[in-house]
């Protein structure tokens, strides 16, 4: 089963940036109710989509103060536990980061390692790509970042063992 996720956040001054669970030292962060980790939000939605289980906002609404400023790794961990509990195994993850800034390449391996620790699949089944918006639009004007994620799940039917 395949699912996709998409998220986009504008930049805001005087907030730490976390992307893929990794601190990016750049002097700005993402405007959001949580820590704004656009990559982990997109991945969370891809996993939920593959499981046919709604979206991140249904599980963690931005109207709930319990999630204000929360580390998005915690949200992803809860969703990974949820999809495992309902019988799914994560097979593959493919992520595309669209950003004019900050530069992503220096952080790709660290992001991959962080995701791998949470989702517990082999690193060769996690792919992270980065591209720019060729200076077009909101992203091209260096106002924010968008991420597209795809996840493949396999249903494990324990009753047929």
PDB file of C-alpha atoms in Angstrom:
ATOM      1  CA  UNK A   1       0.000   0.000   0.000  1.00  0.00           C
ATOM      2  CA  UNK A   2       1.298   3.439  -0.930  1.00  0.00           C
ATOM      3  CA  UNK A   3       0.629   6.828   0.614  1.00  0.00           C
ATOM      4  CA  UNK A   4       1.844  10.321   0.024  1.00  0.00           C
ATOM      5  CA  UNK A   5       2.199  13.376   2.207  1.00  0.00           C
ATOM      6  CA  UNK A   6       2.793  17.034   1.535  1.00  0.00           C
ATOM      7  CA  UNK A   7       3.573  19.883   3.880  1.00  0.00           C
ATOM      8  CA  UNK A   8       4.730  23.443   3.513  1.00  0.00           C
ATOM      9  CA  UNK A   9       5.713  26.055   6.088  1.00  0.00           C
ATOM     10  CA  UNK A  10       6.923  29.629   5.857  1.00  0.00           C
ATOM     11  CA  UNK A  11      10.018  30.804   7.675  1.00  0.00           C
ATOM     12  CA  UNK A  12       9.874  32.837  10.866  1.00  0.00           C
ATOM     13  CA  UNK A  13      12.720  34.674  12.571  1.00  0.00           C
ATOM     14  CA  UNK A  14      13.937  33.810  16.083  1.00  0.00           C
ATOM     15  CA  UNK A  15      12.880  30.161  16.055  1.00  0.00           C
ATOM     16  CA  UNK A  16      15.103  27.093  15.817  1.00  0.00           C
ATOM     17  CA  UNK A  17      14.803  25.120  12.607  1.00  0.00           C
ATOM     18  CA  UNK A  18      14.296  21.380  12.714  1.00  0.00           C
ATOM     19  CA  UNK A  19      14.123  19.471   9.440  1.00  0.00           C
ATOM     20  CA  UNK A  20      13.851  15.689   9.481  1.00  0.00           C
ATOM     21  CA  UNK A  21      14.421  15.796  13.233  1.00  0.00           C
ATOM     22  CA  UNK A  22      17.773  17.534  12.761  1.00  0.00           C
ATOM     23  CA  UNK A  23      18.653  21.003  14.036  1.00  0.00           C
ATOM     24  CA  UNK A  24      19.662  23.261  11.139  1.00  0.00           C
ATOM     25  CA  UNK A  25      21.718  26.201  12.399  1.00  0.00           C
ATOM     26  CA  UNK A  26      20.500  29.012  10.135  1.00  0.00           C
ATOM     27  CA  UNK A  27      18.967  31.720  12.350  1.00  0.00           C
ATOM     28  CA  UNK A  28      15.311  31.072  11.426  1.00  0.00           C
ATOM     29  CA  UNK A  29      12.744  28.322  11.764  1.00  0.00           C
ATOM     30  CA  UNK A  30       9.276  27.378  10.578  1.00  0.00           C
ATOM     31  CA  UNK A  31       6.070  29.163  11.482  1.00  0.00           C
ATOM     32  CA  UNK A  32       3.892  26.452  13.012  1.00  0.00           C
ATOM     33  CA  UNK A  33       1.999  25.331  16.108  1.00  0.00           C
ATOM     34  CA  UNK A  34       4.531  22.529  16.713  1.00  0.00           C
ATOM     35  CA  UNK A  35       8.274  22.733  16.025  1.00  0.00           C
ATOM     36  CA  UNK A  36       7.217  23.020  12.370  1.00  0.00           C
ATOM     37  CA  UNK A  37       9.327  20.132  11.057  1.00  0.00           C
ATOM     38  CA  UNK A  38       7.842  20.168   7.576  1.00  0.00           C
ATOM     39  CA  UNK A  39       9.681  16.978   6.577  1.00  0.00           C
ATOM     40  CA  UNK A  40       8.443  14.877   9.498  1.00  0.00           C
ATOM     41  CA  UNK A  41       4.902  16.235   9.050  1.00  0.00           C
ATOM     42  CA  UNK A  42       4.946  15.220   5.399  1.00  0.00           C
ATOM     43  CA  UNK A  43       6.318  11.771   6.250  1.00  0.00           C
ATOM     44  CA  UNK A  44       3.724  11.299   8.985  1.00  0.00           C
ATOM     45  CA  UNK A  45       0.956  12.063   6.478  1.00  0.00           C
ATOM     46  CA  UNK A  46       2.457   9.635   3.936  1.00  0.00           C
ATOM     47  CA  UNK A  47       2.434   6.831   6.516  1.00  0.00           C
ATOM     48  CA  UNK A  48      -1.122   7.641   7.579  1.00  0.00           C
ATOM     49  CA  UNK A  49      -2.199   7.819   3.935  1.00  0.00           C
ATOM     50  CA  UNK A  50      -0.757   4.391   3.147  1.00  0.00           C
ATOM     51  CA  UNK A  51      -2.582   2.978   6.169  1.00  0.00           C
ATOM     52  CA  UNK A  52      -5.848   4.702   5.155  1.00  0.00           C
ATOM     53  CA  UNK A  53      -5.874   6.410   8.551  1.00  0.00           C
ATOM     54  CA  UNK A  54      -6.472  10.093   7.857  1.00  0.00           C
ATOM     55  CA  UNK A  55      -3.926  12.837   8.382  1.00  0.00           C
ATOM     56  CA  UNK A  56      -1.656  14.388  10.981  1.00  0.00           C
ATOM     57  CA  UNK A  57      -4.179  17.097  11.867  1.00  0.00           C
ATOM     58  CA  UNK A  58      -6.740  14.495  12.916  1.00  0.00           C
ATOM     59  CA  UNK A  59      -4.295  12.895  15.343  1.00  0.00           C
ATOM     60  CA  UNK A  60      -2.560  16.073  16.531  1.00  0.00           C
ATOM     61  CA  UNK A  61      -4.798  19.129  15.936  1.00  0.00           C
ATOM     62  CA  UNK A  62      -3.144  22.539  15.990  1.00  0.00           C
ATOM     63  CA  UNK A  63      -5.988  23.724  18.215  1.00  0.00           C
ATOM     64  CA  UNK A  64      -4.745  21.458  21.023  1.00  0.00           C
ATOM     65  CA  UNK A  65      -2.267  23.272  23.255  1.00  0.00           C
ATOM     66  CA  UNK A  66      -0.694  19.917  24.200  1.00  0.00           C
ATOM     67  CA  UNK A  67       1.065  20.000  20.820  1.00  0.00           C
ATOM     68  CA  UNK A  68       2.285  23.589  20.972  1.00  0.00           C
ATOM     69  CA  UNK A  69       6.006  23.581  20.189  1.00  0.00           C
ATOM     70  CA  UNK A  70       6.146  19.759  20.348  1.00  0.00           C
ATOM     71  CA  UNK A  71       9.082  17.890  18.829  1.00  0.00           C
ATOM     72  CA  UNK A  72       7.733  16.349  15.617  1.00  0.00           C
ATOM     73  CA  UNK A  73       9.869  13.239  16.195  1.00  0.00           C
ATOM     74  CA  UNK A  74       7.453  12.417  19.039  1.00  0.00           C
ATOM     75  CA  UNK A  75       4.481  12.720  16.684  1.00  0.00           C
ATOM     76  CA  UNK A  76       6.145  10.486  14.081  1.00  0.00           C
ATOM     77  CA  UNK A  77       7.052   7.919  16.762  1.00  0.00           C
ATOM     78  CA  UNK A  78       3.398   7.770  17.858  1.00  0.00           C
ATOM     79  CA  UNK A  79       2.192   7.264  14.286  1.00  0.00           C
ATOM     80  CA  UNK A  80       4.801   4.560  13.611  1.00  0.00           C
ATOM     81  CA  UNK A  81       3.590   2.778  16.777  1.00  0.00           C
ATOM     82  CA  UNK A  82      -0.027   3.215  15.663  1.00  0.00           C
ATOM     83  CA  UNK A  83       0.477   1.766  12.176  1.00  0.00           C
ATOM     84  CA  UNK A  84       2.504  -1.111  13.623  1.00  0.00           C
ATOM     85  CA  UNK A  85      -0.280  -1.812  16.132  1.00  0.00           C
ATOM     86  CA  UNK A  86      -2.874  -2.042  13.367  1.00  0.00           C
ATOM     87  CA  UNK A  87      -0.781  -4.565  11.413  1.00  0.00           C
ATOM     88  CA  UNK A  88       1.436  -2.651   9.003  1.00  0.00           C
ATOM     89  CA  UNK A  89       5.165  -2.815   8.335  1.00  0.00           C
ATOM     90  CA  UNK A  90       7.015   0.070   6.696  1.00  0.00           C
ATOM     91  CA  UNK A  91       8.651  -1.100   3.471  1.00  0.00           C
ATOM     92  CA  UNK A  92      10.036   2.049   1.848  1.00  0.00           C
ATOM     93  CA  UNK A  93      10.160   5.836   2.276  1.00  0.00           C
ATOM     94  CA  UNK A  94      10.962   8.390  -0.429  1.00  0.00           C
ATOM     95  CA  UNK A  95      11.162  12.106   0.411  1.00  0.00           C
ATOM     96  CA  UNK A  96      11.672  15.201  -1.753  1.00  0.00           C
ATOM     97  CA  UNK A  97      12.575  18.479  -0.049  1.00  0.00           C
ATOM     98  CA  UNK A  98      11.920  21.623  -2.103  1.00  0.00           C
ATOM     99  CA  UNK A  99      13.977  24.504  -0.689  1.00  0.00           C
ATOM    100  CA  UNK A 100      15.912  27.440  -2.029  1.00  0.00           C
ATOM    101  CA  UNK A 101      17.441  27.751   1.431  1.00  0.00           C
ATOM    102  CA  UNK A 102      18.830  26.369   3.665  1.00  0.00           C
ATOM    103  CA  UNK A 103      21.220  24.038   1.831  1.00  0.00           C
ATOM    104  CA  UNK A 104      20.039  20.464   2.476  1.00  0.00           C
ATOM    105  CA  UNK A 105      22.921  18.310   1.236  1.00  0.00           C
ATOM    106  CA  UNK A 106      25.117  18.762   4.342  1.00  0.00           C
ATOM    107  CA  UNK A 107      22.268  17.364   6.482  1.00  0.00           C
ATOM    108  CA  UNK A 108      20.876  14.551   4.303  1.00  0.00           C
ATOM    109  CA  UNK A 109      22.702  11.657   5.989  1.00  0.00           C
ATOM    110  CA  UNK A 110      21.910  12.928   9.478  1.00  0.00           C
ATOM    111  CA  UNK A 111      18.231  13.309   8.512  1.00  0.00           C
ATOM    112  CA  UNK A 112      18.226   9.785   7.073  1.00  0.00           C
ATOM    113  CA  UNK A 113      19.804   8.403  10.271  1.00  0.00           C
ATOM    114  CA  UNK A 114      17.233  10.194  12.434  1.00  0.00           C
ATOM    115  CA  UNK A 115      14.316   8.856  10.390  1.00  0.00           C
ATOM    116  CA  UNK A 116      15.794   5.352  10.335  1.00  0.00           C
ATOM    117  CA  UNK A 117      15.965   5.263  14.141  1.00  0.00           C
ATOM    118  CA  UNK A 118      12.274   6.145  14.363  1.00  0.00           C
ATOM    119  CA  UNK A 119      10.821   3.989  11.573  1.00  0.00           C
ATOM    120  CA  UNK A 120      13.158   1.005  12.152  1.00  0.00           C
ATOM    121  CA  UNK A 121      13.753   0.005   8.538  1.00  0.00           C
ATOM    122  CA  UNK A 122      17.068  -0.477   6.795  1.00  0.00           C
ATOM    123  CA  UNK A 123      18.656   2.793   5.620  1.00  0.00           C
ATOM    124  CA  UNK A 124      18.737   1.632   1.999  1.00  0.00           C
ATOM    125  CA  UNK A 125      14.913   1.728   2.057  1.00  0.00           C
ATOM    126  CA  UNK A 126      14.905   5.444   2.944  1.00  0.00           C
ATOM    127  CA  UNK A 127      15.625   7.934   0.179  1.00  0.00           C
ATOM    128  CA  UNK A 128      15.977  11.683   0.620  1.00  0.00           C
ATOM    129  CA  UNK A 129      16.214  14.069  -2.313  1.00  0.00           C
ATOM    130  CA  UNK A 130      16.538  17.845  -2.361  1.00  0.00           C
ATOM    131  CA  UNK A 131      15.822  20.339  -5.088  1.00  0.00           C
ATOM    132  CA  UNK A 132      15.312  24.072  -5.412  1.00  0.00           C
ATOM    133  CA  UNK A 133      12.339  25.917  -6.835  1.00  0.00           C
ATOM    134  CA  UNK A 134      14.595  27.607  -9.416  1.00  0.00           C
ATOM    135  CA  UNK A 135      13.876  30.929  -7.674  1.00  0.00           C
ATOM    136  CA  UNK A 136      10.155  30.665  -8.530  1.00  0.00           C
ATOM    137  CA  UNK A 137       7.287  31.417  -6.159  1.00  0.00           C
ATOM    138  CA  UNK A 138       7.138  31.346  -2.379  1.00  0.00           C
ATOM    139  CA  UNK A 139       9.959  28.809  -2.055  1.00  0.00           C
ATOM    140  CA  UNK A 140      12.083  30.455  -4.725  1.00  0.00           C
ATOM    141  CA  UNK A 141      11.824  33.793  -2.918  1.00  0.00           C
ATOM    142  CA  UNK A 142      13.342  31.994   0.129  1.00  0.00           C
ATOM    143  CA  UNK A 143      10.180  32.341   2.209  1.00  0.00           C
ATOM    144  CA  UNK A 144       9.719  28.687   3.185  1.00  0.00           C
ATOM    145  CA  UNK A 145      10.134  24.995   2.430  1.00  0.00           C
ATOM    146  CA  UNK A 146       7.861  22.269   1.047  1.00  0.00           C
ATOM    147  CA  UNK A 147       8.283  18.508   1.354  1.00  0.00           C
ATOM    148  CA  UNK A 148       6.652  15.666  -0.560  1.00  0.00           C
ATOM    149  CA  UNK A 149       6.847  12.188   0.979  1.00  0.00           C
ATOM    150  CA  UNK A 150       5.860   8.743  -0.210  1.00  0.00           C
ATOM    151  CA  UNK A 151       5.624   5.657   1.959  1.00  0.00           C
ATOM    152  CA  UNK A 152       4.972   2.029   1.153  1.00  0.00           C
ATOM    153  CA  UNK A 153       3.466  -0.262   3.774  1.00  0.00           C
ATOM    154  CA  UNK A 154       2.847  -3.987   3.857  1.00  0.00           C
ATOM    155  CA  UNK A 155       0.006  -5.479   5.849  1.00  0.00           C
ATOM    156  CA  UNK A 156       1.191  -8.259   8.123  1.00  0.00           C
ATOM    157  CA  UNK A 157      -1.659 -10.694   8.683  1.00  0.00           C
ATOM    158  CA  UNK A 158      -0.589 -12.494  11.847  1.00  0.00           C
ATOM    159  CA  UNK A 159      -3.661 -14.759  11.674  1.00  0.00           C
ATOM    160  CA  UNK A 160      -2.204 -16.562   8.631  1.00  0.00           C
ATOM    161  CA  UNK A 161       0.972 -17.663  10.318  1.00  0.00           C
TER     162      UNK A 161
END
